[in-house]
Structures are given as C-alpha cells and as structure tokens.
C-alpha cells in the first residue's frame, strides 16, 4: 500500500510511540547495525532479540542501551558486551537471521540491579505469508526503525520512509540504506477486506548494495524455536 506523504509521517510517528523502545543499536567487529525485541506470544519465554545474521558471530559485539529502555535511571551500563550474555546468538545464515533469547539479558539486568523497559514488536503484527503475498511489483510504503550512525558517532533512533516491492520470492527495499540500518525491523501497512488499514512488521533488513533484501517474518518464525543455529 503506497501512502501519501502526510499519511506516511503519521504512521512513522505512531510506530515510534508503539515500538520505539523495541529498537537498540548493535555493533560488532566494526560493523554497525540494529537489533530489536520481538515477543512471540503471551509467554515471556517467547521473547527474543532479532538482527541480521551477518552482523553477529565475530568478536567484540556489543549492544547499546538508551536511557528510555531501562529502569531505574542511571543504573544500567551504556553497552552490554555480547560475550557476557548466555545463551548467546543463534545464527541462521540461510535465512539471514540471528536470534538471541532474552533470558540472559534479563538475568544480566537483574544481577546489575536494573531491569528492561522495552516495547517488543508483538506477534500480532508480524506479517504472515498472506501479507507477504499481497506485496507485488508496485511499490508500497515501508518504514524502517533503526539506529543510524551520525558523524559524531552518536546513534539516535531514526525512521527511514522507503519503498518495498516483491520480485518473485524476494522482498526488497528499493534503495540503499544508511550505515547502521542492517538488522532493523521493516514495517508496512495494508488494507484489510473490512476496509480497515493495519500495520505489519514485515521482517528485518539484510545487507545489500543499491537495494536491501528483507528477511520476512514467515522466514523468521520458522527459526525462532530452533537451536543451536548456524544452519
């Protein structure tokens, strides 16, 4: 669904309000990316941190923390070294996805005297195969919530309003995104048979040149229960 510019701005604002605290900056071996919390169901055990597989697995990976995602104020560190989190990332290179069960993140926070205050992307808006199938060669509005990289090294939360298309089995963001956007969640809106317009989390950004493939949620869901990864 392609929206006009005013409607796109409204959707971008609402997404920041609803899931802005799901998004965190990630860095590994000099590569900058984004990760996000996803809640796979009502059970807290179903919560995961997701990013692109190409970002993880090297040395020195670390997750950045914004003040708004932890409480009480001033207690949590600025970054968490991934080496301190057990279990660590499960990589699924064939699907482009990396999954970190968040039990270790919550234990780490508890040991440090603080807790997470996040807004995971809920399972109810994760795009199913029928949502992906409705995409076509005609461009639809896409919203990427990510932590870019500014010239001064800061990494604020940003929203890029882009275009997404489906070419056969591939779903693509049609332009090259700035540094730091790989791994970030991609959102779209679609008209329902009832006439209502619904938001969906389409998937996450994969590396690309000139355009970016999207690992759609039908692929992500297939690996969420799986362990140990690297398959």
PDB file of C-alpha atoms in Angstrom:
ATOM      1  CA  UNK A   1       0.000   0.000   0.000  1.00  0.00           C
ATOM      2  CA  UNK A   2       1.521   3.311  -1.080  1.00  0.00           C
ATOM      3  CA  UNK A   3       0.585   6.222   1.185  1.00  0.00           C
ATOM      4  CA  UNK A   4       0.779   9.950   0.607  1.00  0.00           C
ATOM      5  CA  UNK A   5       3.487  11.887   2.451  1.00  0.00           C
ATOM      6  CA  UNK A   6       1.216  13.136   5.244  1.00  0.00           C
ATOM      7  CA  UNK A   7      -0.078   9.627   5.973  1.00  0.00           C
ATOM      8  CA  UNK A   8       3.477   8.265   5.918  1.00  0.00           C
ATOM      9  CA  UNK A   9       4.530  10.842   8.501  1.00  0.00           C
ATOM     10  CA  UNK A  10       1.580   9.884  10.710  1.00  0.00           C
ATOM     11  CA  UNK A  11       2.436   6.172  10.503  1.00  0.00           C
ATOM     12  CA  UNK A  12       6.108   6.838  11.256  1.00  0.00           C
ATOM     13  CA  UNK A  13       5.156   8.831  14.355  1.00  0.00           C
ATOM     14  CA  UNK A  14       2.770   6.150  15.617  1.00  0.00           C
ATOM     15  CA  UNK A  15       5.340   3.385  15.125  1.00  0.00           C
ATOM     16  CA  UNK A  16       7.865   5.296  17.216  1.00  0.00           C
ATOM     17  CA  UNK A  17       5.296   5.598  20.002  1.00  0.00           C
ATOM     18  CA  UNK A  18       4.267   1.942  19.925  1.00  0.00           C
ATOM     19  CA  UNK A  19       7.534   0.062  19.299  1.00  0.00           C
ATOM     20  CA  UNK A  20      10.251   2.701  19.622  1.00  0.00           C
ATOM     21  CA  UNK A  21      11.614   1.074  22.773  1.00  0.00           C
ATOM     22  CA  UNK A  22      11.989  -2.262  20.975  1.00  0.00           C
ATOM     23  CA  UNK A  23      14.920  -0.935  18.930  1.00  0.00           C
ATOM     24  CA  UNK A  24      18.576  -0.987  20.060  1.00  0.00           C
ATOM     25  CA  UNK A  25      21.899  -0.164  18.384  1.00  0.00           C
ATOM     26  CA  UNK A  26      24.282  -3.052  17.788  1.00  0.00           C
ATOM     27  CA  UNK A  27      27.954  -3.108  16.817  1.00  0.00           C
ATOM     28  CA  UNK A  28      30.295  -5.980  16.041  1.00  0.00           C
ATOM     29  CA  UNK A  29      33.818  -6.050  14.572  1.00  0.00           C
ATOM     30  CA  UNK A  30      33.456  -2.559  13.155  1.00  0.00           C
ATOM     31  CA  UNK A  31      30.046  -3.237  11.607  1.00  0.00           C
ATOM     32  CA  UNK A  32      27.140  -1.143  12.793  1.00  0.00           C
ATOM     33  CA  UNK A  33      23.591  -2.460  12.813  1.00  0.00           C
ATOM     34  CA  UNK A  34      20.311  -2.536  14.665  1.00  0.00           C
ATOM     35  CA  UNK A  35      18.570  -5.203  16.759  1.00  0.00           C
ATOM     36  CA  UNK A  36      15.010  -5.338  18.070  1.00  0.00           C
ATOM     37  CA  UNK A  37      12.940  -7.149  20.664  1.00  0.00           C
ATOM     38  CA  UNK A  38      10.154  -9.438  19.427  1.00  0.00           C
ATOM     39  CA  UNK A  39       7.500 -11.029  21.623  1.00  0.00           C
ATOM     40  CA  UNK A  40       6.439 -14.318  20.055  1.00  0.00           C
ATOM     41  CA  UNK A  41       3.456 -14.886  22.364  1.00  0.00           C
ATOM     42  CA  UNK A  42       1.993 -14.182  25.797  1.00  0.00           C
ATOM     43  CA  UNK A  43       4.678 -16.269  27.494  1.00  0.00           C
ATOM     44  CA  UNK A  44       7.800 -14.202  28.397  1.00  0.00           C
ATOM     45  CA  UNK A  45       9.875 -17.207  27.301  1.00  0.00           C
ATOM     46  CA  UNK A  46       8.847 -16.315  23.757  1.00  0.00           C
ATOM     47  CA  UNK A  47      10.716 -13.004  23.802  1.00  0.00           C
ATOM     48  CA  UNK A  48      13.766 -12.739  21.524  1.00  0.00           C
ATOM     49  CA  UNK A  49      16.187 -10.155  20.243  1.00  0.00           C
ATOM     50  CA  UNK A  50      16.481 -10.269  16.439  1.00  0.00           C
ATOM     51  CA  UNK A  51      19.024  -8.943  13.960  1.00  0.00           C
ATOM     52  CA  UNK A  52      20.776  -9.911  10.721  1.00  0.00           C
ATOM     53  CA  UNK A  53      22.994 -12.997  10.837  1.00  0.00           C
ATOM     54  CA  UNK A  54      25.855 -11.205   9.042  1.00  0.00           C
ATOM     55  CA  UNK A  55      26.259  -8.824  11.981  1.00  0.00           C
ATOM     56  CA  UNK A  56      26.879 -11.399  14.700  1.00  0.00           C
ATOM     57  CA  UNK A  57      29.359 -14.166  15.320  1.00  0.00           C
ATOM     58  CA  UNK A  58      32.533 -12.078  15.302  1.00  0.00           C
ATOM     59  CA  UNK A  59      34.436 -10.773  18.285  1.00  0.00           C
ATOM     60  CA  UNK A  60      33.686  -7.667  20.278  1.00  0.00           C
ATOM     61  CA  UNK A  61      29.951  -7.496  19.666  1.00  0.00           C
ATOM     62  CA  UNK A  62      28.051  -5.124  21.906  1.00  0.00           C
ATOM     63  CA  UNK A  63      24.503  -3.960  22.370  1.00  0.00           C
ATOM     64  CA  UNK A  64      23.914  -0.290  23.070  1.00  0.00           C
ATOM     65  CA  UNK A  65      21.376   0.870  25.662  1.00  0.00           C
ATOM     66  CA  UNK A  66      19.263   4.013  25.574  1.00  0.00           C
ATOM     67  CA  UNK A  67      18.127   5.554  28.839  1.00  0.00           C
ATOM     68  CA  UNK A  68      14.486   5.021  27.860  1.00  0.00           C
ATOM     69  CA  UNK A  69      14.773   1.203  27.691  1.00  0.00           C
ATOM     70  CA  UNK A  70      15.972   0.592  31.268  1.00  0.00           C
ATOM     71  CA  UNK A  71      14.946   1.493  34.795  1.00  0.00           C
ATOM     72  CA  UNK A  72      15.729   2.859  37.346  1.00  0.00           C
ATOM     73  CA  UNK A  73      17.538   5.738  35.689  1.00  0.00           C
ATOM     74  CA  UNK A  74      21.310   5.835  35.753  1.00  0.00           C
ATOM     75  CA  UNK A  75      21.947   2.229  36.819  1.00  0.00           C
ATOM     76  CA  UNK A  76      22.300   0.276  33.555  1.00  0.00           C
ATOM     77  CA  UNK A  77      25.568   0.454  31.591  1.00  0.00           C
ATOM     78  CA  UNK A  78      25.827   2.246  28.247  1.00  0.00           C
ATOM     79  CA  UNK A  79      26.624  -1.000  26.421  1.00  0.00           C
ATOM     80  CA  UNK A  80      26.443  -4.734  27.046  1.00  0.00           C
ATOM     81  CA  UNK A  81      29.198  -6.947  25.661  1.00  0.00           C
ATOM     82  CA  UNK A  82      27.574  -9.928  23.967  1.00  0.00           C
ATOM     83  CA  UNK A  83      30.239 -12.202  25.499  1.00  0.00           C
ATOM     84  CA  UNK A  84      28.542 -11.585  28.867  1.00  0.00           C
ATOM     85  CA  UNK A  85      25.160 -12.923  27.711  1.00  0.00           C
ATOM     86  CA  UNK A  86      24.382 -16.654  27.936  1.00  0.00           C
ATOM     87  CA  UNK A  87      22.898 -18.158  25.855  1.00  0.00           C
ATOM     88  CA  UNK A  88      24.257 -16.088  23.006  1.00  0.00           C
ATOM     89  CA  UNK A  89      23.164 -15.509  19.435  1.00  0.00           C
ATOM     90  CA  UNK A  90      21.845 -18.374  17.329  1.00  0.00           C
ATOM     91  CA  UNK A  91      22.715 -17.672  13.680  1.00  0.00           C
ATOM     92  CA  UNK A  92      20.700 -18.875  10.704  1.00  0.00           C
ATOM     93  CA  UNK A  93      22.727 -17.695   7.705  1.00  0.00           C
ATOM     94  CA  UNK A  94      20.464 -19.444   5.222  1.00  0.00           C
ATOM     95  CA  UNK A  95      17.619 -17.196   6.328  1.00  0.00           C
ATOM     96  CA  UNK A  96      19.785 -14.183   7.122  1.00  0.00           C
ATOM     97  CA  UNK A  97      18.556 -14.055  10.717  1.00  0.00           C
ATOM     98  CA  UNK A  98      20.172 -14.136  14.157  1.00  0.00           C
ATOM     99  CA  UNK A  99      18.129 -14.810  17.306  1.00  0.00           C
ATOM    100  CA  UNK A 100      19.082 -14.092  20.911  1.00  0.00           C
ATOM    101  CA  UNK A 101      16.677 -15.499  23.546  1.00  0.00           C
ATOM    102  CA  UNK A 102      16.334 -12.695  26.076  1.00  0.00           C
ATOM    103  CA  UNK A 103      16.520 -14.781  29.275  1.00  0.00           C
ATOM    104  CA  UNK A 104      20.233 -13.982  29.503  1.00  0.00           C
ATOM    105  CA  UNK A 105      19.586 -10.276  29.004  1.00  0.00           C
ATOM    106  CA  UNK A 106      17.063 -10.248  31.842  1.00  0.00           C
ATOM    107  CA  UNK A 107      19.445 -12.166  34.137  1.00  0.00           C
ATOM    108  CA  UNK A 108      22.217  -9.703  33.325  1.00  0.00           C
ATOM    109  CA  UNK A 109      19.952  -6.788  34.183  1.00  0.00           C
ATOM    110  CA  UNK A 110      18.815  -8.367  37.452  1.00  0.00           C
ATOM    111  CA  UNK A 111      22.401  -9.046  38.516  1.00  0.00           C
ATOM    112  CA  UNK A 112      23.191  -5.389  37.849  1.00  0.00           C
ATOM    113  CA  UNK A 113      20.255  -4.033  39.843  1.00  0.00           C
ATOM    114  CA  UNK A 114      18.192  -2.751  36.920  1.00  0.00           C
ATOM    115  CA  UNK A 115      15.500  -4.042  34.580  1.00  0.00           C
ATOM    116  CA  UNK A 116      14.436  -3.695  30.982  1.00  0.00           C
ATOM    117  CA  UNK A 117      11.654  -1.303  29.998  1.00  0.00           C
ATOM    118  CA  UNK A 118      11.066  -2.251  26.381  1.00  0.00           C
ATOM    119  CA  UNK A 119       8.184  -2.416  23.908  1.00  0.00           C
ATOM    120  CA  UNK A 120       8.747  -5.645  21.953  1.00  0.00           C
ATOM    121  CA  UNK A 121       7.267  -5.898  18.491  1.00  0.00           C
ATOM    122  CA  UNK A 122       4.194  -8.057  19.222  1.00  0.00           C
ATOM    123  CA  UNK A 123       3.461 -11.308  17.434  1.00  0.00           C
ATOM    124  CA  UNK A 124       0.067  -9.946  16.398  1.00  0.00           C
ATOM    125  CA  UNK A 125       1.599  -7.572  13.857  1.00  0.00           C
ATOM    126  CA  UNK A 126       4.260  -9.939  12.486  1.00  0.00           C
ATOM    127  CA  UNK A 127       3.491 -10.390   8.790  1.00  0.00           C
ATOM    128  CA  UNK A 128       2.229 -13.819   7.800  1.00  0.00           C
ATOM    129  CA  UNK A 129       2.565 -15.396   4.340  1.00  0.00           C
ATOM    130  CA  UNK A 130      -0.700 -13.818   3.220  1.00  0.00           C
ATOM    131  CA  UNK A 131       0.632 -10.331   3.976  1.00  0.00           C
ATOM    132  CA  UNK A 132       3.831 -11.014   2.035  1.00  0.00           C
ATOM    133  CA  UNK A 133       1.808 -12.454  -0.857  1.00  0.00           C
ATOM    134  CA  UNK A 134      -0.154  -9.210  -1.179  1.00  0.00           C
ATOM    135  CA  UNK A 135       3.043  -7.323  -1.995  1.00  0.00           C
ATOM    136  CA  UNK A 136       3.863  -7.002  -5.658  1.00  0.00           C
ATOM    137  CA  UNK A 137       5.967  -5.157  -8.215  1.00  0.00           C
ATOM    138  CA  UNK A 138       4.149  -1.910  -7.412  1.00  0.00           C
ATOM    139  CA  UNK A 139       5.944  -0.099  -4.606  1.00  0.00           C
ATOM    140  CA  UNK A 140       4.458   0.033  -1.112  1.00  0.00           C
ATOM    141  CA  UNK A 141       5.397   2.422   1.684  1.00  0.00           C
ATOM    142  CA  UNK A 142       7.916   0.928   4.094  1.00  0.00           C
ATOM    143  CA  UNK A 143       9.081   2.247   7.454  1.00  0.00           C
ATOM    144  CA  UNK A 144      12.472   1.239   8.859  1.00  0.00           C
ATOM    145  CA  UNK A 145      13.128   1.970  12.552  1.00  0.00           C
ATOM    146  CA  UNK A 146      16.873   1.918  13.090  1.00  0.00           C
ATOM    147  CA  UNK A 147      19.860   3.380  14.864  1.00  0.00           C
ATOM    148  CA  UNK A 148      21.908   5.104  12.180  1.00  0.00           C
ATOM    149  CA  UNK A 149      25.449   6.378  12.673  1.00  0.00           C
ATOM    150  CA  UNK A 150      25.979  10.148  12.844  1.00  0.00           C
ATOM    151  CA  UNK A 151      29.267  11.882  12.034  1.00  0.00           C
ATOM    152  CA  UNK A 152      29.950  12.388  15.747  1.00  0.00           C
ATOM    153  CA  UNK A 153      29.461   8.659  16.394  1.00  0.00           C
ATOM    154  CA  UNK A 154      26.086   9.061  18.089  1.00  0.00           C
ATOM    155  CA  UNK A 155      23.349   6.581  17.231  1.00  0.00           C
ATOM    156  CA  UNK A 156      19.886   8.103  17.679  1.00  0.00           C
ATOM    157  CA  UNK A 157      16.697   6.285  16.794  1.00  0.00           C
ATOM    158  CA  UNK A 158      15.632   7.177  13.244  1.00  0.00           C
ATOM    159  CA  UNK A 159      12.796   6.333  10.876  1.00  0.00           C
ATOM    160  CA  UNK A 160      13.506   5.940   7.170  1.00  0.00           C
ATOM    161  CA  UNK A 161      10.430   6.060   4.928  1.00  0.00           C
ATOM    162  CA  UNK A 162      11.246   3.910   1.917  1.00  0.00           C
ATOM    163  CA  UNK A 163       9.633   1.729  -0.755  1.00  0.00           C
ATOM    164  CA  UNK A 164       9.322  -2.049  -0.753  1.00  0.00           C
ATOM    165  CA  UNK A 165       8.461  -4.434  -3.615  1.00  0.00           C
ATOM    166  CA  UNK A 166       8.189  -8.181  -4.126  1.00  0.00           C
ATOM    167  CA  UNK A 167      10.064  -9.744  -7.038  1.00  0.00           C
ATOM    168  CA  UNK A 168       9.159 -13.427  -7.158  1.00  0.00           C
ATOM    169  CA  UNK A 169      10.134 -14.839  -3.776  1.00  0.00           C
ATOM    170  CA  UNK A 170      12.343 -11.861  -2.924  1.00  0.00           C
ATOM    171  CA  UNK A 171      11.138  -8.838  -0.947  1.00  0.00           C
ATOM    172  CA  UNK A 172      13.311  -5.756  -1.439  1.00  0.00           C
ATOM    173  CA  UNK A 173      13.720  -2.257  -0.101  1.00  0.00           C
ATOM    174  CA  UNK A 174      14.432  -0.433  -3.340  1.00  0.00           C
ATOM    175  CA  UNK A 175      17.162   1.953  -2.124  1.00  0.00           C
ATOM    176  CA  UNK A 176      20.412   1.570  -0.226  1.00  0.00           C
ATOM    177  CA  UNK A 177      20.002   2.416   3.442  1.00  0.00           C
ATOM    178  CA  UNK A 178      22.474   4.343   5.618  1.00  0.00           C
ATOM    179  CA  UNK A 179      25.067   2.712   7.823  1.00  0.00           C
ATOM    180  CA  UNK A 180      23.581   1.062  10.905  1.00  0.00           C
ATOM    181  CA  UNK A 181      20.267   0.011   9.344  1.00  0.00           C
ATOM    182  CA  UNK A 182      21.063  -3.663   8.698  1.00  0.00           C
ATOM    183  CA  UNK A 183      19.082  -5.822  11.137  1.00  0.00           C
ATOM    184  CA  UNK A 184      16.405  -3.192  11.698  1.00  0.00           C
ATOM    185  CA  UNK A 185      12.682  -4.007  11.563  1.00  0.00           C
ATOM    186  CA  UNK A 186      10.675  -3.047   8.466  1.00  0.00           C
ATOM    187  CA  UNK A 187       7.011  -2.049   8.807  1.00  0.00           C
ATOM    188  CA  UNK A 188       4.261  -1.689   6.205  1.00  0.00           C
ATOM    189  CA  UNK A 189       0.521  -1.017   6.222  1.00  0.00           C
ATOM    190  CA  UNK A 190      -2.099  -2.911   4.245  1.00  0.00           C
ATOM    191  CA  UNK A 191      -5.817  -2.520   3.614  1.00  0.00           C
ATOM    192  CA  UNK A 192      -7.890  -5.349   5.076  1.00  0.00           C
ATOM    193  CA  UNK A 193     -11.027  -6.847   3.453  1.00  0.00           C
ATOM    194  CA  UNK A 194     -13.044  -4.930   6.067  1.00  0.00           C
ATOM    195  CA  UNK A 195     -11.671  -1.657   4.716  1.00  0.00           C
ATOM    196  CA  UNK A 196      -9.511  -1.004   7.765  1.00  0.00           C
ATOM    197  CA  UNK A 197      -5.788  -0.303   7.427  1.00  0.00           C
ATOM    198  CA  UNK A 198      -3.472  -2.449   9.562  1.00  0.00           C
ATOM    199  CA  UNK A 199       0.249  -2.123  10.348  1.00  0.00           C
ATOM    200  CA  UNK A 200       2.554  -5.115   9.970  1.00  0.00           C
ATOM    201  CA  UNK A 201       6.171  -5.821  10.819  1.00  0.00           C
ATOM    202  CA  UNK A 202       7.313  -7.241   7.507  1.00  0.00           C
ATOM    203  CA  UNK A 203      10.684  -8.510   8.718  1.00  0.00           C
ATOM    204  CA  UNK A 204      14.236  -7.205   9.075  1.00  0.00           C
ATOM    205  CA  UNK A 205      16.786  -5.532   6.802  1.00  0.00           C
ATOM    206  CA  UNK A 206      19.536  -7.686   5.301  1.00  0.00           C
ATOM    207  CA  UNK A 207      22.816  -6.391   3.798  1.00  0.00           C
ATOM    208  CA  UNK A 208      22.646  -5.167   0.226  1.00  0.00           C
ATOM    209  CA  UNK A 209      24.172  -2.861  -2.373  1.00  0.00           C
ATOM    210  CA  UNK A 210      21.795  -0.473  -4.115  1.00  0.00           C
ATOM    211  CA  UNK A 211      18.834  -2.265  -2.517  1.00  0.00           C
ATOM    212  CA  UNK A 212      18.258  -4.416   0.560  1.00  0.00           C
ATOM    213  CA  UNK A 213      16.593  -7.834   0.793  1.00  0.00           C
ATOM    214  CA  UNK A 214      14.147  -8.228   3.662  1.00  0.00           C
ATOM    215  CA  UNK A 215      14.067 -11.400   5.773  1.00  0.00           C
ATOM    216  CA  UNK A 216      10.298 -11.644   6.072  1.00  0.00           C
ATOM    217  CA  UNK A 217       8.575 -12.882   9.196  1.00  0.00           C
ATOM    218  CA  UNK A 218       7.494 -16.164   7.631  1.00  0.00           C
ATOM    219  CA  UNK A 219      11.229 -16.962   7.484  1.00  0.00           C
ATOM    220  CA  UNK A 220      11.910 -15.538  10.935  1.00  0.00           C
ATOM    221  CA  UNK A 221       9.101 -17.530  12.578  1.00  0.00           C
ATOM    222  CA  UNK A 222      10.493 -20.742  11.098  1.00  0.00           C
ATOM    223  CA  UNK A 223      13.749 -20.358  13.044  1.00  0.00           C
ATOM    224  CA  UNK A 224      12.552 -18.854  16.321  1.00  0.00           C
ATOM    225  CA  UNK A 225      12.062 -22.180  18.144  1.00  0.00           C
ATOM    226  CA  UNK A 226      15.180 -23.700  16.593  1.00  0.00           C
ATOM    227  CA  UNK A 227      18.560 -24.227  18.262  1.00  0.00           C
ATOM    228  CA  UNK A 228      21.508 -24.007  18.206  1.00  0.00           C
ATOM    229  CA  UNK A 229      21.678 -22.042  14.928  1.00  0.00           C
ATOM    230  CA  UNK A 230      24.477 -21.729  12.363  1.00  0.00           C
ATOM    231  CA  UNK A 231      22.451 -23.733   9.859  1.00  0.00           C
TER     232      UNK A 231
END
